[in-house]
Coordinates of C-alpha atoms in Angstrom, one line a residue:
X118 CA 38.2 4.3 -36.9
X119 CA 35.5 6.8 -37.9
X120 CA 35.5 10.3 -36.4
X121 CA 32.2 9.3 -34.7
X122 CA 34.0 6.5 -32.9
X123 CA 36.9 8.7 -32.0
X124 CA 34.5 11.2 -30.4
X125 CA 32.7 8.6 -28.4
X126 CA 36.0 7.1 -27.2
X127 CA 37.2 10.6 -26.2
X128 CA 34.0 11.2 -24.1
X129 CA 34.2 7.8 -22.4
X130 CA 37.8 8.6 -21.6
X131 CA 36.7 11.9 -20.1
X132 CA 38.7 13.8 -22.7
X133 CA 36.4 16.6 -23.9
X134 CA 39.0 19.0 -25.3
X135 CA 38.5 18.1 -29.0
X136 CA 34.7 17.4 -28.8
X137 CA 33.7 20.2 -31.3
X138 CA 36.6 19.4 -33.7
X139 CA 35.8 15.7 -33.9
X140 CA 32.1 16.4 -34.2
X141 CA 32.7 18.6 -37.2
X142 CA 35.0 16.1 -38.8
X143 CA 32.3 13.4 -38.2
X144 CA 29.6 15.6 -39.8
X145 CA 31.8 16.2 -42.8
X146 CA 33.2 12.7 -43.4
X147 CA 31.2 9.9 -41.7
X148 CA 28.3 7.9 -43.3
X149 CA 24.8 8.8 -42.4
X150 CA 24.1 5.5 -40.7
X151 CA 27.2 6.1 -38.5
X152 CA 26.0 9.6 -37.7
X153 CA 22.6 8.3 -36.7
X154 CA 24.3 5.9 -34.4
X155 CA 26.5 8.7 -33.0
X156 CA 23.5 10.8 -32.2
X157 CA 21.8 8.0 -30.4
X158 CA 25.0 7.2 -28.3
X159 CA 25.4 10.9 -27.5
X160 CA 21.9 11.1 -26.3
X161 CA 22.3 8.0 -24.0
X162 CA 25.5 9.5 -22.6
X163 CA 23.8 12.8 -21.8
X164 CA 25.6 14.9 -24.4
X165 CA 22.3 16.1 -25.9
X166 CA 23.8 19.4 -27.3
X167 CA 26.1 17.4 -29.6
X168 CA 23.3 15.0 -30.3
X169 CA 21.0 18.0 -31.4
X170 CA 23.8 19.2 -33.8
X171 CA 24.1 15.7 -35.3
X172 CA 20.3 15.3 -35.9
X173 CA 20.0 18.8 -37.3
X174 CA 22.7 18.0 -39.8
X175 CA 21.1 14.8 -40.8
X176 CA 17.6 16.6 -41.1
X177 CA 19.3 19.1 -43.4
X178 CA 20.7 16.3 -45.6
X179 CA 17.6 14.1 -45.4
X180 CA 14.6 16.5 -44.9
X181 CA 12.0 13.7 -45.7
X182 CA 13.5 11.3 -43.0
X183 CA 11.0 12.3 -40.3
X184 CA 12.4 9.9 -37.7
X185 CA 15.3 12.2 -37.1
X186 CA 12.9 14.9 -36.4
X187 CA 11.1 12.7 -33.8
X188 CA 14.5 12.0 -32.1
X189 CA 15.4 15.7 -32.1
X190 CA 12.0 16.7 -30.9
X191 CA 12.3 14.3 -27.9
X192 CA 15.6 15.8 -26.9
X193 CA 14.3 19.4 -27.2
X194 CA 11.3 18.5 -25.1
X195 CA 13.5 16.9 -22.4
X196 CA 15.8 19.9 -22.5
X197 CA 12.9 22.3 -21.9
X198 CA 12.6 23.6 -25.4
X199 CA 9.1 22.6 -25.6
X200 CA 7.8 25.0 -28.4
X201 CA 10.5 23.9 -30.8
X202 CA 10.2 20.2 -29.8
X203 CA 6.3 20.1 -30.2
X204 CA 6.5 22.0 -33.5
X205 CA 8.9 19.4 -34.9
X206 CA 6.5 16.5 -33.8
X207 CA 3.2 18.2 -34.8
X208 CA 4.6 18.9 -38.4
X209 CA 5.1 15.3 -39.1
X210 CA 2.3 14.3 -41.3
X211 CA -0.1 11.4 -40.8
X212 CA 1.2 9.6 -43.9
X213 CA 4.8 9.7 -42.7
X214 CA 6.5 6.4 -41.7
X215 CA 7.6 8.2 -38.4
X216 CA 4.0 9.4 -37.6
X217 CA 3.5 6.6 -34.9
X218 CA 6.8 7.4 -33.3
X219 CA 5.7 11.1 -33.2
X220 CA 2.5 10.2 -31.5
X221 CA 4.4 8.2 -28.9
X222 CA 6.8 11.1 -28.2
X223 CA 3.8 13.4 -27.7
X224 CA 2.1 10.9 -25.4
X225 CA 5.3 10.7 -23.4
X226 CA 5.4 14.5 -23.1
X227 CA 1.9 14.8 -22.1
X228 CA 2.1 12.1 -19.5
X229 CA 5.3 13.5 -18.0
X230 CA 3.4 16.8 -17.6
X231 CA 0.4 15.2 -16.0
X232 CA -1.8 15.7 -19.1
X233 CA -3.3 12.2 -18.9
X234 CA -6.2 12.5 -21.3
X235 CA -4.1 14.0 -24.1
X236 CA -1.4 11.3 -23.6
X237 CA -4.0 8.6 -23.7
X238 CA -5.6 10.0 -27.0
X239 CA -2.2 10.0 -28.6
X240 CA -1.6 6.4 -27.6
X241 CA -5.0 5.3 -28.8
X242 CA -4.4 6.9 -32.0
X243 CA -1.0 5.1 -32.3
X244 CA -2.8 1.9 -31.3
X245 CA -5.3 2.3 -34.0
X246 CA -2.4 2.7 -36.6
X247 CA -0.1 0.0 -35.3
X248 CA -2.4 -2.5 -33.4
X249 CA 0.4 -5.1 -33.2
X250 CA 3.0 -2.8 -31.7
X251 CA 3.4 -4.2 -28.1
X252 CA 5.2 -1.0 -26.9
X253 CA 2.0 1.0 -27.6
X254 CA -0.1 -1.6 -25.8
X255 CA 2.2 -1.5 -22.8
X256 CA 2.1 2.3 -22.7
X257 CA -1.7 2.2 -22.6
X258 CA -1.7 -0.4 -20.0
X259 CA 0.7 1.5 -17.7
X260 CA -1.2 4.8 -18.2
X261 CA -4.5 3.2 -17.2
X262 CA -2.8 1.3 -14.4
X263 CA -1.2 4.5 -13.0
X264 CA -4.4 6.5 -13.2
X265 CA -6.6 3.8 -11.5
X266 CA -8.4 2.6 -14.6
X267 CA -7.9 -1.0 -13.8
X268 CA -10.6 -2.5 -16.0
X269 CA -9.0 -1.0 -19.1
X270 CA -5.4 -1.9 -17.9
X271 CA -6.3 -5.5 -17.5
X272 CA -7.5 -5.6 -21.1
X273 CA -4.1 -4.4 -22.2
X274 CA -2.0 -6.5 -19.7
X275 CA -4.0 -9.6 -20.7
X276 CA -3.1 -9.0 -24.3
X277 CA 0.6 -8.7 -23.4
X278 CA 0.7 -11.8 -21.2
X279 CA 0.1 -13.9 -24.3
X280 CA 3.7 -13.2 -25.3
X281 CA 5.5 -11.6 -22.4
X282 CA 6.3 -12.4 -18.8
X283 CA 8.1 -9.0 -18.3
X284 CA 8.0 -5.9 -20.5
X285 CA 10.9 -3.8 -19.6
X286 CA 11.3 -4.1 -15.8
X287 CA 7.5 -4.6 -15.3
X288 CA 6.3 -8.2 -14.5
X289 CA 3.0 -8.5 -16.4
X290 CA 1.3 -11.0 -14.1
X291 CA 2.2 -8.8 -11.1
X292 CA 0.3 -5.9 -12.8
X293 CA -2.5 -8.3 -13.6
X294 CA -2.9 -9.7 -10.0
X295 CA -2.7 -6.1 -8.6
X296 CA -5.2 -4.7 -10.9
X297 CA -7.7 -7.6 -10.1
X298 CA -7.0 -6.9 -6.3
X299 CA -7.8 -3.3 -6.9
X300 CA -11.1 -4.2 -8.4
X301 CA -11.9 -6.3 -5.4
X302 CA -11.5 -9.6 -7.3
X303 CA -9.1 -11.0 -4.7
X304 CA -9.7 -14.7 -5.4
X305 CA -8.9 -14.3 -9.1
X306 CA -5.8 -12.2 -8.1
X307 CA -4.7 -15.0 -5.7
X308 CA -5.1 -17.5 -8.5
X309 CA -2.8 -15.5 -10.7
X310 CA -0.2 -15.3 -7.9
X311 CA -0.3 -18.9 -7.2
X312 CA 0.1 -19.8 -11.0
X313 CA 2.9 -17.4 -11.7
X314 CA 4.5 -17.0 -8.4
X315 CA 8.0 -17.9 -9.8
X316 CA 7.7 -14.5 -11.7
X317 CA 7.1 -12.6 -8.5
X318 CA 10.7 -11.7 -7.7
X319 CA 11.0 -8.1 -7.0
X320 CA 10.4 -6.6 -3.6
X321 CA 7.3 -4.8 -4.8
X322 CA 6.0 -7.9 -6.5
X323 CA 6.5 -10.0 -3.5
X324 CA 4.8 -7.5 -1.3
X325 CA 1.8 -7.2 -3.6
X326 CA 1.6 -11.0 -3.5
X327 CA 1.7 -11.1 0.2
X328 CA -1.0 -8.4 0.4
X329 CA -3.3 -10.4 -2.0
X330 CA -2.9 -13.6 -0.2
X331 CA -3.6 -12.1 3.2
X332 CA -6.8 -10.6 1.6
X333 CA -8.0 -14.2 0.8
X334 CA -6.9 -15.5 4.2
X335 CA -4.2 -17.8 2.7
X336 CA -2.1 -16.7 5.7
X337 CA 0.7 -19.2 5.2
X338 CA 1.4 -18.0 1.6
X339 CA 1.1 -14.4 2.8
X340 CA 3.8 -15.2 5.5
X341 CA 6.0 -16.8 2.8
X342 CA 5.9 -13.7 0.6
X343 CA 6.2 -11.1 3.3
X344 CA 9.0 -12.9 5.0
X345 CA 10.9 -13.0 1.7
X346 CA 10.4 -9.2 1.4
X347 CA 11.9 -8.6 4.8
X348 CA 14.7 -11.0 4.3
X349 CA 15.7 -9.0 1.3
X350 CA 14.9 -5.6 2.6
X351 CA 14.6 -5.5 6.4
X352 CA 13.6 -1.8 6.4
X353 CA 10.5 -2.4 4.1
X354 CA 8.3 -0.9 6.9
X355 CA 4.9 -1.6 5.3
X356 CA 5.5 -5.4 5.3
X357 CA 5.7 -5.6 9.1
X358 CA 2.1 -4.9 10.0
X359 CA 0.9 -7.2 7.3
X360 CA 3.2 -10.1 8.4
X361 CA 2.1 -9.6 12.1
X362 CA -1.5 -9.7 10.9
X363 CA -0.9 -12.9 9.1
X364 CA 0.8 -14.5 12.1
X365 CA -2.0 -13.4 14.3
X366 CA -4.5 -15.1 12.1
X367 CA -2.5 -18.2 12.5
X368 CA -2.6 -17.8 16.4
X369 CA 1.3 -17.6 16.3
X370 CA 1.7 -15.1 19.2
X371 CA 5.5 -15.5 19.4
X372 CA 5.9 -14.6 15.8
X373 CA 3.5 -11.7 16.0
X374 CA 5.4 -10.3 19.0
X375 CA 8.7 -10.8 17.3
X376 CA 7.5 -9.2 14.1
X377 CA 6.0 -6.2 15.9
X378 CA 9.1 -5.6 18.1
X379 CA 11.3 -5.7 15.0
X380 CA 9.1 -3.6 12.9
X381 CA 8.9 -0.9 15.6
X382 CA 12.7 -0.6 15.5
X383 CA 12.3 0.6 11.9
X384 CA 9.1 2.6 12.4
X385 CA 8.2 3.6 15.8
X386 CA 5.0 5.3 14.7
X387 CA 3.2 2.2 13.4
X388 CA 0.1 2.0 15.6
X389 CA -0.8 -1.4 14.2
X390 CA 2.3 -3.0 15.4
X391 CA 1.7 -1.6 18.9
X392 CA -1.7 -3.0 18.9
X393 CA -0.8 -6.5 17.5
X394 CA 2.3 -6.8 19.6
X395 CA 0.5 -5.9 22.8
X396 CA -2.2 -8.5 22.2
X397 CA 0.3 -11.1 21.4
X398 CA 2.3 -10.3 24.5
X399 CA -0.8 -10.4 26.7
X400 CA -1.7 -13.8 25.1
X401 CA 1.8 -15.1 26.0
X402 CA 1.3 -13.7 29.7
X403 CA 4.0 -11.2 29.0
X404 CA 1.9 -8.5 30.7
X405 CA 4.9 -6.1 31.4
X406 CA 5.7 -6.2 27.7
X407 CA 2.1 -5.6 26.7
X408 CA 1.9 -2.7 29.1
X409 CA 5.2 -1.2 27.6
X410 CA 4.0 -1.5 24.1
X411 CA 0.6 0.0 24.8
X412 CA 2.0 3.0 26.8
X413 CA 4.6 3.7 24.1
X414 CA 1.9 3.4 21.4
X415 CA -0.2 6.0 23.3
X416 CA 2.8 8.3 23.6
X417 CA 3.0 8.2 19.8
X418 CA -0.8 8.3 19.2
X419 CA -2.7 9.5 22.3
X420 CA -6.0 9.5 20.6
X421 CA -5.8 5.8 19.4
X422 CA -8.9 4.5 21.1
X423 CA -8.0 0.8 20.3
X424 CA -4.7 1.1 22.2
X425 CA -6.5 3.0 25.1
X426 CA -9.1 0.3 25.4
X427 CA -6.5 -2.4 25.2
X428 CA -4.6 -0.9 28.0
X429 CA -7.7 -0.6 30.0
X430 CA -8.4 -4.3 29.5
X431 CA -4.9 -5.1 30.7
X432 CA -5.3 -3.0 33.8
X433 CA -8.6 -5.0 34.4
X434 CA -6.7 -8.3 34.0
X435 CA -4.0 -7.1 36.5
X436 CA -6.7 -5.6 38.8
X437 CA -4.9 -2.2 38.6
X438 CA -8.3 -0.5 38.9
X439 CA -6.9 2.9 40.0
X440 CA -4.7 2.9 36.8
X441 CA -7.7 1.9 34.7
X442 CA -9.8 4.7 35.9
X443 CA -7.0 7.2 35.6
X444 CA -6.7 6.5 31.9
X445 CA -10.0 8.3 31.3
X446 CA -9.9 11.2 33.5
X447 CA -8.9 13.6 30.8
X448 CA -11.5 12.4 28.2
X449 CA -14.9 14.1 27.9
X450 CA -17.6 11.8 29.0
X451 CA -19.3 12.1 25.6
X452 CA -16.3 10.7 23.9
X453 CA -16.2 7.5 25.9
X454 CA -17.0 4.4 24.2
X455 CA -19.5 1.9 25.6
X456 CA -16.7 -0.6 26.3
X457 CA -14.9 2.0 28.4
X458 CA -18.2 2.5 30.5
X459 CA -18.2 -1.3 31.1
X460 CA -14.5 -1.4 32.0
X461 CA -15.0 1.5 34.4
X462 CA -18.1 -0.2 36.0
X463 CA -15.9 -3.2 36.8
X464 CA -13.2 -1.1 38.4
X465 CA -15.6 1.1 40.4
X466 CA -17.4 -2.2 41.5
X467 CA -14.1 -3.7 42.8
X468 CA -13.2 -0.4 44.4
X469 CA -16.6 -0.5 46.2
X470 CA -17.7 2.7 44.7
X471 CA -21.1 1.3 43.9
X472 CA -22.9 4.6 42.9
X473 CA -20.3 5.2 40.1
X474 CA -20.4 1.5 39.1
X475 CA -24.2 1.6 38.9
X476 CA -24.0 4.7 36.6
X477 CA -21.3 3.1 34.4
X478 CA -23.4 -0.2 34.0
X479 CA -26.4 1.8 33.1
X480 CA -24.4 3.9 30.4
X481 CA -23.0 0.7 29.0
X482 CA -26.3 -1.1 28.8
X483 CA -27.8 0.2 25.5
X484 CA -24.8 -1.0 23.6
X485 CA -24.5 -4.5 25.4
X486 CA -28.1 -5.5 26.0
X487 CA -27.7 -8.4 23.7
X488 CA -24.3 -9.5 25.2
X489 CA -24.8 -12.3 27.8
X490 CA -21.5 -11.8 29.6
X491 CA -22.3 -8.1 30.2
X492 CA -25.9 -8.9 31.3
X493 CA -24.8 -11.6 33.7
X494 CA -22.2 -9.3 35.2
X495 CA -24.6 -6.4 35.5
X496 CA -27.4 -8.7 37.1
X497 CA -25.0 -9.9 39.7
X498 CA -23.9 -6.3 40.5
X499 CA -27.4 -5.0 40.9
X500 CA -28.3 -8.1 43.0
X501 CA -25.3 -7.2 45.2
X502 CA -26.4 -3.7 45.8
X503 CA -30.0 -4.8 46.4
X504 CA -31.8 -3.2 43.4
X505 CA -33.9 -6.3 42.7
X506 CA -36.2 -4.6 40.0
X507 CA -33.3 -3.8 37.8
X508 CA -31.7 -7.2 38.5
X509 CA -34.9 -9.0 37.4
X510 CA -35.3 -6.9 34.3
X511 CA -31.6 -7.6 33.3
X512 CA -32.1 -11.3 34.2
X513 CA -35.1 -11.6 32.0
X514 CA -33.2 -10.1 29.1
X515 CA -30.2 -12.5 29.8
X516 CA -32.3 -15.6 30.1
X517 CA -33.9 -14.9 26.6
X518 CA -30.3 -15.3 25.4
X519 CA -29.1 -18.1 27.6
X520 CA -32.0 -20.0 28.9
X521 CA -30.0 -23.0 30.0
X522 CA -28.2 -21.1 32.8
X523 CA -29.8 -22.7 35.8
X524 CA -28.0 -20.5 38.3
X525 CA -29.4 -17.3 36.8
X526 CA -32.8 -19.0 36.3
X527 CA -32.9 -19.8 40.0
X528 CA -31.9 -16.3 40.9
X529 CA -34.6 -14.9 38.7
X530 CA -37.2 -17.2 40.3
X531 CA -36.2 -16.0 43.8
X532 CA -36.8 -12.5 42.8

């Protein structure tokens, strides 16, 4: 057994007492190829100080073997000895067999430190020198993908897809589909997902597939992917609002409510789930649950106008007019949406506060003057309070939209 093997065995057995002795014997006696393997193994095990000693010894014996300088440079950079590491890499000449490896090491250093443009330039330089080297192509693809240059990333991923389904732990077709989606090419992204869905196995890949299929309104496929995500990882909180949305597009209120309720146990701050869950509960005539979800949602997000308006609609449905009006007491008038004015008009009318109802109808009118439901309701109200001129004007507008409504036509003729 070589001294290098003895050293590695001792380390793996957590016996570090003779590290330096065995290392010296290895350097004095073992063959260069064994020492090169020792240095690589020491680096993988995290014993970089020992690995550096081995590489320095090899460089001293083989000063023209620049690959050892690259490996030593990488260790120095990772250990924070940046000046020494970069000096080693920069001094490797362009005619060296290890020049491309030096460029890749520099690119990795720059990218790690957020220097994206220098990293890309080093990779492009390496690509020019070794165009068939797939690791370089992958590095460029990933760099472009992570920085949002999806057009360029697609070019490289398409090149890799000819020979690879995965590279490292990355699913190439997942990256292609996601890049297409980021560029707004959802149909093409969906085509990639459908053709290669057996490759979409990781949680992130399944989630992206679900997101893409939802974007093209292939709701059943979206449900399939997102359900698989949550079966594998139930606390993947971002999947719940997407799954609830997919179910809502399929008019499956039971599943929408179930998904919302489950999702909220993992993330009580998800306003989308309160919204979708409450709508589904109301559609199922579970009005108590709908009210509970909306009130809880408004505790979490008191400024969420969608939740507020939905609760107002619920109170109108339940004819809880006092509760409906109380919702808006603290809001400045200038912040009230037109729909809120309409809702308040209905409550004031039912409570026989006709002056307030009149004001609310008039405030809502500009936004709903093309809405026949609103116009019909407004016309009936103003007829009820005896303001025939406004009634006639509103009816005229309504009959332009719904001329076949004989009842309203007769009322207009009477006026």
